[in-house]
mmCIF file of C-alpha atoms in Angstrom:
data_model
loop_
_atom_site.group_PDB
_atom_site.id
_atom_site.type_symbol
_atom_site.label_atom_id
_atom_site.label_comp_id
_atom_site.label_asym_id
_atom_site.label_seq_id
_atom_site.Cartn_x
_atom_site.Cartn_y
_atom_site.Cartn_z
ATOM 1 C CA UNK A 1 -7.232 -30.205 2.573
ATOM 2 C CA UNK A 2 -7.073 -30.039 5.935
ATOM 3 C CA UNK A 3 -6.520 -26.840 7.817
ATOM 4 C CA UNK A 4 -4.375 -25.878 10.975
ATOM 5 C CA UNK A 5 -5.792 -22.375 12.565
ATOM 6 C CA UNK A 6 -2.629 -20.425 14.043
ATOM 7 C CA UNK A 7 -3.919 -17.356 16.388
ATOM 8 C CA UNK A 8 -1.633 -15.221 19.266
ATOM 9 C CA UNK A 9 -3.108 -13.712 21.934
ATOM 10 C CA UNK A 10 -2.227 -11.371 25.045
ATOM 11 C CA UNK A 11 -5.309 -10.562 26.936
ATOM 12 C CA UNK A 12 -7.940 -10.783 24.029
ATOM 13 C CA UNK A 13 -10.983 -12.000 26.549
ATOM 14 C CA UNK A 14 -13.297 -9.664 24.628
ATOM 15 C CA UNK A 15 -12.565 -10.756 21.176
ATOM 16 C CA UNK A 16 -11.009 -14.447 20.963
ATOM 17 C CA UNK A 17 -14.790 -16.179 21.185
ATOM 18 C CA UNK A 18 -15.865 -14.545 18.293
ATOM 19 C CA UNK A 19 -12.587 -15.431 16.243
ATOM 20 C CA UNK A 20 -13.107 -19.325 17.417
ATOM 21 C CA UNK A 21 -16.580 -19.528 16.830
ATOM 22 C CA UNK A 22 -15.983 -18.759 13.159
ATOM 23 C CA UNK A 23 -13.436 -21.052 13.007
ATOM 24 C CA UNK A 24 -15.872 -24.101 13.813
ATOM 25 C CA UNK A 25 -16.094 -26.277 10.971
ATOM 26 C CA UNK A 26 -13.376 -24.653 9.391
ATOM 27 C CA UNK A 27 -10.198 -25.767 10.991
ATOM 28 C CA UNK A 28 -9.680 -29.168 11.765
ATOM 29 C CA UNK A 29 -6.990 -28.361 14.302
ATOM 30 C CA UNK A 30 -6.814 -24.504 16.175
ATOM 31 C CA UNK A 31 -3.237 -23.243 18.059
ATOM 32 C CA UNK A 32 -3.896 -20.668 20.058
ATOM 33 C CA UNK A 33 -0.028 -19.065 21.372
ATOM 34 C CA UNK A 34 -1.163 -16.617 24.082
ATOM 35 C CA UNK A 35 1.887 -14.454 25.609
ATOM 36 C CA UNK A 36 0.636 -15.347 29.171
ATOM 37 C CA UNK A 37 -2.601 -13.772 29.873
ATOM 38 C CA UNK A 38 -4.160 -12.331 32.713
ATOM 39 C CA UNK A 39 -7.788 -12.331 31.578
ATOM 40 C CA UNK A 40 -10.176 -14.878 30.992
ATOM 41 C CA UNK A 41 -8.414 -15.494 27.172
ATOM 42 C CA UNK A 42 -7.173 -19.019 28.345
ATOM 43 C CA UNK A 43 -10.480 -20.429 29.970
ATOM 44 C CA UNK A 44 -12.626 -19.082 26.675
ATOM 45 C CA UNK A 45 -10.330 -20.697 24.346
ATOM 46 C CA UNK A 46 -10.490 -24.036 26.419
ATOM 47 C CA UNK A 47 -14.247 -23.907 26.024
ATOM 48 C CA UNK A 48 -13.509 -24.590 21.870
ATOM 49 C CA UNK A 49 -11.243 -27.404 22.830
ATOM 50 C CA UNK A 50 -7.984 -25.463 21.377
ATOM 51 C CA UNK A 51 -4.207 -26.060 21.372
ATOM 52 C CA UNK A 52 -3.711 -23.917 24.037
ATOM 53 C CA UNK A 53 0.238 -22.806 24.851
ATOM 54 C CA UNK A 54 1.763 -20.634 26.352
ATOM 55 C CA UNK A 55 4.408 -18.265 25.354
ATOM 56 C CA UNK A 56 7.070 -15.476 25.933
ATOM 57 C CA UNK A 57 6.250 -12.664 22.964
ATOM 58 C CA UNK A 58 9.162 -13.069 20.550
ATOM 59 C CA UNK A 59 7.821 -10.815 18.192
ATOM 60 C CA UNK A 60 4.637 -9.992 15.517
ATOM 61 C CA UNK A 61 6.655 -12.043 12.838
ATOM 62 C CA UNK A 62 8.914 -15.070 14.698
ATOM 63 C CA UNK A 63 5.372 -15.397 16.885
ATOM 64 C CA UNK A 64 3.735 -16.266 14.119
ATOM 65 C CA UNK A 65 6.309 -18.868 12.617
ATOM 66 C CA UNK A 66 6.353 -20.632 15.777
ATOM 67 C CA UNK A 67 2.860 -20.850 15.201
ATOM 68 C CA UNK A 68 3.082 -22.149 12.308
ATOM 69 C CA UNK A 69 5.840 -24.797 12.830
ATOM 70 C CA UNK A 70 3.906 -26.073 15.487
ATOM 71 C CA UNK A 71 0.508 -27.392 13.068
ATOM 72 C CA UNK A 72 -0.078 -30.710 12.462
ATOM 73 C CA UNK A 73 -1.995 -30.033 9.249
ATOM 74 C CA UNK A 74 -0.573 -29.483 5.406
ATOM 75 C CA UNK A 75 -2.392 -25.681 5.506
ATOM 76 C CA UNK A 76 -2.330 -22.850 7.653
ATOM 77 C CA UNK A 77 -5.396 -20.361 8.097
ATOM 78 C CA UNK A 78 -3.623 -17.280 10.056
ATOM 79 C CA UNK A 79 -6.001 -14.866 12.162
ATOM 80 C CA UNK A 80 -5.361 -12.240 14.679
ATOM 81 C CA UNK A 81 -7.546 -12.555 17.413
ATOM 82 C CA UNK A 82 -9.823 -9.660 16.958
ATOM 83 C CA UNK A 83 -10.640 -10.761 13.619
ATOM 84 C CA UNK A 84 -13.910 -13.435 12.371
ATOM 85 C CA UNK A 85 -14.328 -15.250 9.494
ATOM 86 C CA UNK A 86 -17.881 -13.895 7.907
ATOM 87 C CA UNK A 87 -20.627 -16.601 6.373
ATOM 88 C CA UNK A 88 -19.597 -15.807 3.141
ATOM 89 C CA UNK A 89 -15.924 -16.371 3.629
ATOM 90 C CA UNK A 90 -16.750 -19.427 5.624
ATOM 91 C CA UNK A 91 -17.897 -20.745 2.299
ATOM 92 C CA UNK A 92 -15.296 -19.493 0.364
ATOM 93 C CA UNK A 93 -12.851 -21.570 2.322
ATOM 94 C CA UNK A 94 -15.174 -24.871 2.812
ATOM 95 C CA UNK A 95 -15.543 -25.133 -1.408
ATOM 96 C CA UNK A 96 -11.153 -24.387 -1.935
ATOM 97 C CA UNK A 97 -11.011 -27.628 0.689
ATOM 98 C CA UNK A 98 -12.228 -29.989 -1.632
ATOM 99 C CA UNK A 99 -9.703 -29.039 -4.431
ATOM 100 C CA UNK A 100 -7.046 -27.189 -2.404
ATOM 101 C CA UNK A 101 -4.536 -25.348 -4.851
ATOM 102 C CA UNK A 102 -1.488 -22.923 -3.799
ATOM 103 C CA UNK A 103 -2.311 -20.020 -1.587
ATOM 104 C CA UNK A 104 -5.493 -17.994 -0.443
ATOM 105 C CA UNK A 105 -6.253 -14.163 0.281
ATOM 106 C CA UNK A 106 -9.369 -12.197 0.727
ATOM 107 C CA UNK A 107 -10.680 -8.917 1.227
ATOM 108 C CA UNK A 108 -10.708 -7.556 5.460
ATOM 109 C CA UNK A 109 -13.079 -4.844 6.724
ATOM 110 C CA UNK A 110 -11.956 -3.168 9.888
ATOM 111 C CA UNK A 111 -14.763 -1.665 12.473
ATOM 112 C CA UNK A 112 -14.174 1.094 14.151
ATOM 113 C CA UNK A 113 -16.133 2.157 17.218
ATOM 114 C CA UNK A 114 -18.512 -0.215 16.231
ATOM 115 C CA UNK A 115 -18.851 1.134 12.488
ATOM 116 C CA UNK A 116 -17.262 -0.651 8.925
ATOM 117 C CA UNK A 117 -14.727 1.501 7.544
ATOM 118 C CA UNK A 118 -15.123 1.410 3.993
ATOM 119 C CA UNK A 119 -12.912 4.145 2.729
ATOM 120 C CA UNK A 120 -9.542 5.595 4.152
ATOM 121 C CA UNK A 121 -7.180 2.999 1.881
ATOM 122 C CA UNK A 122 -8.600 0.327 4.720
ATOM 123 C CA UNK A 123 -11.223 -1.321 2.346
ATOM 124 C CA UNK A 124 -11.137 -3.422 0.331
ATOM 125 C CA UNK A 125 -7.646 -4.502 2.438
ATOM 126 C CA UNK A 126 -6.688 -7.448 1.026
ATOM 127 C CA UNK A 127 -4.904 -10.049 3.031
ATOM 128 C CA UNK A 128 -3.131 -13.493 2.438
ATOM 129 C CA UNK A 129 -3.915 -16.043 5.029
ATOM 130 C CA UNK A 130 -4.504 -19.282 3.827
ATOM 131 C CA UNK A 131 -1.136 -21.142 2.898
ATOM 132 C CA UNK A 132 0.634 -24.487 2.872
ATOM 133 C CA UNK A 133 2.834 -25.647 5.311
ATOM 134 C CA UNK A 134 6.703 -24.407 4.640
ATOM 135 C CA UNK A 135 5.600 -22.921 1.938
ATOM 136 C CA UNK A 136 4.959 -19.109 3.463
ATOM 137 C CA UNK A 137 6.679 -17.166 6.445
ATOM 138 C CA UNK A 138 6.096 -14.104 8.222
ATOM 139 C CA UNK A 139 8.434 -11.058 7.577
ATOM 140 C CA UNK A 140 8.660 -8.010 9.328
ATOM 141 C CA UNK A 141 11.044 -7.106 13.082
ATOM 142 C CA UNK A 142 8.985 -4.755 14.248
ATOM 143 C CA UNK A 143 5.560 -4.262 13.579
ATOM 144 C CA UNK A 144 3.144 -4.739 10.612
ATOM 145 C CA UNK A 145 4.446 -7.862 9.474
ATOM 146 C CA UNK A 146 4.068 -9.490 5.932
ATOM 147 C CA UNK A 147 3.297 -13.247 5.055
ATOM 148 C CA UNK A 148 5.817 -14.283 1.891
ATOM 149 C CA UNK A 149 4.540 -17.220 0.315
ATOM 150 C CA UNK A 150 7.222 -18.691 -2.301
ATOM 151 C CA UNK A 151 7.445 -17.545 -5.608
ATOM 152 C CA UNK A 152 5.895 -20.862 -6.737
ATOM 153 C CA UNK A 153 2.664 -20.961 -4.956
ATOM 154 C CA UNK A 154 -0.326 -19.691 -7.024
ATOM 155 C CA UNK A 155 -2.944 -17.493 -4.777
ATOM 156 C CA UNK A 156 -6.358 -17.071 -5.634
ATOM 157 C CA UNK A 157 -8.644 -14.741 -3.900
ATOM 158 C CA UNK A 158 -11.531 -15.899 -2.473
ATOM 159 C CA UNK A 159 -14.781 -14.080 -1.976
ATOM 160 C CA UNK A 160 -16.012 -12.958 1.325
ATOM 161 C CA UNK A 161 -14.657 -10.676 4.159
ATOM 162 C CA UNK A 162 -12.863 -11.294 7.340
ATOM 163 C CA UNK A 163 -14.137 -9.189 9.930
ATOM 164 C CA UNK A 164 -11.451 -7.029 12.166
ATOM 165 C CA UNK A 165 -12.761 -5.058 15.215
ATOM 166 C CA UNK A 166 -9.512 -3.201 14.782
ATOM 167 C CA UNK A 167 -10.227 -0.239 17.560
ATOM 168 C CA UNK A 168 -13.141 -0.193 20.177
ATOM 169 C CA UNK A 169 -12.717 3.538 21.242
ATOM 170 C CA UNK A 170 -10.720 6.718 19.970
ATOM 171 C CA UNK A 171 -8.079 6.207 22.794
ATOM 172 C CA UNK A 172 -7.156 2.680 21.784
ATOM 173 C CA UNK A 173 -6.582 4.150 18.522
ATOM 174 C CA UNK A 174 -4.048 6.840 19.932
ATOM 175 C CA UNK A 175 -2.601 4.331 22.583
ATOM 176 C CA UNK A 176 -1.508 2.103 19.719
ATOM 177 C CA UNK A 177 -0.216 4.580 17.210
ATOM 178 C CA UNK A 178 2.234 5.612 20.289
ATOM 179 C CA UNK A 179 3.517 2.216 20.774
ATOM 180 C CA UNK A 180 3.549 1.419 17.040
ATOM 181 C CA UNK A 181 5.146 4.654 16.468
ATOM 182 C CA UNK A 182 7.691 3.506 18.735
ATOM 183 C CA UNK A 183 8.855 0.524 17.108
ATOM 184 C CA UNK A 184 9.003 2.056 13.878
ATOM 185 C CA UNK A 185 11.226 4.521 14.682
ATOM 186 C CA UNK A 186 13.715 1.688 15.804
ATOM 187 C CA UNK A 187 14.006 0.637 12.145
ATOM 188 C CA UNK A 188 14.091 4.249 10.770
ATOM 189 C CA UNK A 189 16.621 5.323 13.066
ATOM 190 C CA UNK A 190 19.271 3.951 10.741
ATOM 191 C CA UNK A 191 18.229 6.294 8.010
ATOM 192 C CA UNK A 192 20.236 9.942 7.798
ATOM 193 C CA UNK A 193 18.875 12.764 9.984
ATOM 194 C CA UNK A 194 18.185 15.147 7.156
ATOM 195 C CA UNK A 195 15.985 12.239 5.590
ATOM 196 C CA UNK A 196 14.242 11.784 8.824
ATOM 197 C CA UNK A 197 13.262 15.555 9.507
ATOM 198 C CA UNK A 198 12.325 16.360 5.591
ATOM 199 C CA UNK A 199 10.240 13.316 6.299
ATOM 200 C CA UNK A 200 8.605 14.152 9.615
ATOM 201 C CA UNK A 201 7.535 17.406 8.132
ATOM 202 C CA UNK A 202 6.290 16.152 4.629
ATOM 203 C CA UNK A 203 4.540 12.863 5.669
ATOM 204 C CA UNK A 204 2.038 13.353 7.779
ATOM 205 C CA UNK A 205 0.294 15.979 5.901
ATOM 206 C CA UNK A 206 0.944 13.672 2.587
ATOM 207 C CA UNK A 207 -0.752 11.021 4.608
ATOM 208 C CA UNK A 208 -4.118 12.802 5.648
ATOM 209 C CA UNK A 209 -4.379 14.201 2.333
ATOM 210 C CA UNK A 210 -3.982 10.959 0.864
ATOM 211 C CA UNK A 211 -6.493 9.168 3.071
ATOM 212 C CA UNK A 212 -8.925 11.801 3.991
ATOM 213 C CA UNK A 213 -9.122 13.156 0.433
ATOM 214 C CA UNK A 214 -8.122 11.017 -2.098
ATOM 215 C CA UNK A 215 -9.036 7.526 -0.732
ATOM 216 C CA UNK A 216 -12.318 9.276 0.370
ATOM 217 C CA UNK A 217 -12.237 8.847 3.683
ATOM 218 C CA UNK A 218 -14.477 11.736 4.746
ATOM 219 C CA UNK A 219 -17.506 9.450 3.507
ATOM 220 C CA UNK A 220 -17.145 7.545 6.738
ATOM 221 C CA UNK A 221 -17.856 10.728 8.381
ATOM 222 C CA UNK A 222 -16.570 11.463 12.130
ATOM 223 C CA UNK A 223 -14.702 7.981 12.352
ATOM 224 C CA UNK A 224 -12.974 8.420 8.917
ATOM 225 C CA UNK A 225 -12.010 12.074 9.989
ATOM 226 C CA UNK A 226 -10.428 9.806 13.633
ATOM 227 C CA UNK A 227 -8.956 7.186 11.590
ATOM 228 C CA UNK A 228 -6.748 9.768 8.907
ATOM 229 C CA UNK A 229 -5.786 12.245 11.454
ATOM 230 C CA UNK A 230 -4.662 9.990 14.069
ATOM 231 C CA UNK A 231 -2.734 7.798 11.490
ATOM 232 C CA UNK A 232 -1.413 10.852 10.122
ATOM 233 C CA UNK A 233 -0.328 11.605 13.935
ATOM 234 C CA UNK A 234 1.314 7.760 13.905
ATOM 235 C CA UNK A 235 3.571 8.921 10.910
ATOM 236 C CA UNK A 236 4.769 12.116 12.870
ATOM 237 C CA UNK A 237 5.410 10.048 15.540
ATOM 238 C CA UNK A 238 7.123 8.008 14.428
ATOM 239 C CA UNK A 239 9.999 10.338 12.565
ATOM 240 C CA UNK A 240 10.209 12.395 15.534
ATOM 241 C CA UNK A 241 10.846 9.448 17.924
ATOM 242 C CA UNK A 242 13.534 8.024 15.411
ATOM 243 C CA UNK A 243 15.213 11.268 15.063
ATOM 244 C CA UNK A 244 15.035 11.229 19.200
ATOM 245 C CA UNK A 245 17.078 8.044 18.888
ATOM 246 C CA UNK A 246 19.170 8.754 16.569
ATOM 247 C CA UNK A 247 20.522 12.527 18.774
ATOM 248 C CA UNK A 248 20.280 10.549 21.312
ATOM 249 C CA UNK A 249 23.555 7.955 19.617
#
C-alpha cells in the first residue's frame, strides 16, 4: 500500500523536523496544512520536500478531513506534529505495506518535561492512525477529537510506539488546560446547571484520585504528581467556565 502522511501545524518550528524525519521511507506522499505560521514551520517542512498549504484553522476535527480529502494515496497515516514514529513502529508499518488489510492503531507514549510518562491512564494510550481513504473521519467540534473508521474495516494493532512530546514545561501544561477548558465548556454548557455544579465539585477530585492513585501515577514521581493535578484542575475548569456561560444566557 501506499501511504499519504496528513499533519497540521501552527507554529510547530521546534517539533515538525522530528515528526518528518520519521516519516522518511514511510510515506510516499506527506501534507503538511499549517494554519499560517509565523515561525520557521514552513521553511523546515520545505527542506523534506512536503505538500506544503496553507490554511485558515477550521477546527481539530474538519482540519483533519480536509487533510485527508486532499491525499493522493489509498491510506492515510495521521500525526500531530509533536509526535515521531519510533524504529520499532517504523517497522511495524513497513511489514503491514506489503499485505495492507483494514485499519491500524498502536500504542503512544507522551514525554513530559523531557521524561516518558508511563502511568497516569497516559500509557499504554492507544491510538488509531493508519486508515484507508473514505473509509475513516475525524469526530469531535471542539477539542479531543476521535478518528471513526467504518464498522467494516478490521484494525489490527501494530507493535511499536509513537512518540508525543506532549508538554515541554509545567506552564504549557496549565496554558493548555485553560484554553482546552474553554472549549469544553462550550459543549457542556447545554447540560442543566444542577448537573454542571454537582459535577464541578465531584470531578476533579474523582479525577486525581483516579489518576494519581489508581492508574499509579505517583510512580512517575514529581511529573506524574504535575500531570494528575493539573488535569484534575482542566476538569474544574472546565464546569466552572460552562456554568459561567450558561448564567451568563
Amino acid at each position: 500500500m501506499k501511504i499519504s502522511a496528513v499533519v497540521i501545524t501552527k507554529n510547530e518550528e521546534r517539533n515538525i523536523r522530528r515528526c518528518l524525519a520519521s516519516l522518511q521511507g514511510v510515506a510516499e506522499e506527506v501534507i503538511v496544512l499549517d494554519s499560517f505560521s509565523e515561525d520557521d514551520t514552513r521553511e523546515i517542512c520545505e527542506e523534506f520536500g512536503v505538500r506544503f498549504i496553507e490554511q485558515k484553522w477550521l477546527g481539530f476535527a474538519a482540519t483533519k478531513n480536509l487533510g485527508n480529502d486532499l491525499a493522493t494515496h489509498p491510506y492515510i497515516l495521521s500525526l500531530d506534529a509533536d509526535e515521531q514514529l519510533t524504529t520499532e513502529l517504523r517497522n511495524s508499518i513497513l511489514k503491514a505495506k506489503s499485505d495492507p488489510n483494514g485499519a491500524y492503531s498502536f500504542n503512544r507514549m507522551a514525554f513530559y518535561c523531557g521524561k516518558p510518562i508511563k502511568h497516569c491512564g497516559w500509557y499504554p494510550d492507544r491510538k488509531l492512525r493508519i486508515f484507508p481513504k473514505g473509509k475513516g473521519r475525524w469526530t469531535g467540534e471542539y477539542v479531543h477529537e476521535t478518528l471513526q473508521v467504518d464498522e467494516d474495516v478490521p484494525v489490527t494493532h501494530l507493535k511499536g510506539d509513537l512518540l508525543h512530546y506532549s508538554y515541554y514545561t509545567v506552564r504549557e501544561h496549565l496554558d493548555r488546560a485553560e484554553r482546552y477548558a474553554s472549549l469544553a465548556a462550550q459543549e457542556l454548557a447545554a447540560q442543566p446547571l444542577g448537573r454542571l455544579r454537582f459535577k464541578r465539585a465531584v470531578s476533579p477530585r474523582f479525577r486525581f484520585f483516579k489518576m494519581y492513585v489508581l492508574q499509579l501515577g505517583f510512580l512517575d514521581g514529581k511529573h506524574g504528581y504535575d500531570v494528575c493535578r493539573i488535569t484534575a484542575r482542566e476538569v474544574r475548569l472546565k464546569y466552572q467556565k460552562a456554568i459561567q456561560r450558561k448564567l451568563e444566557g
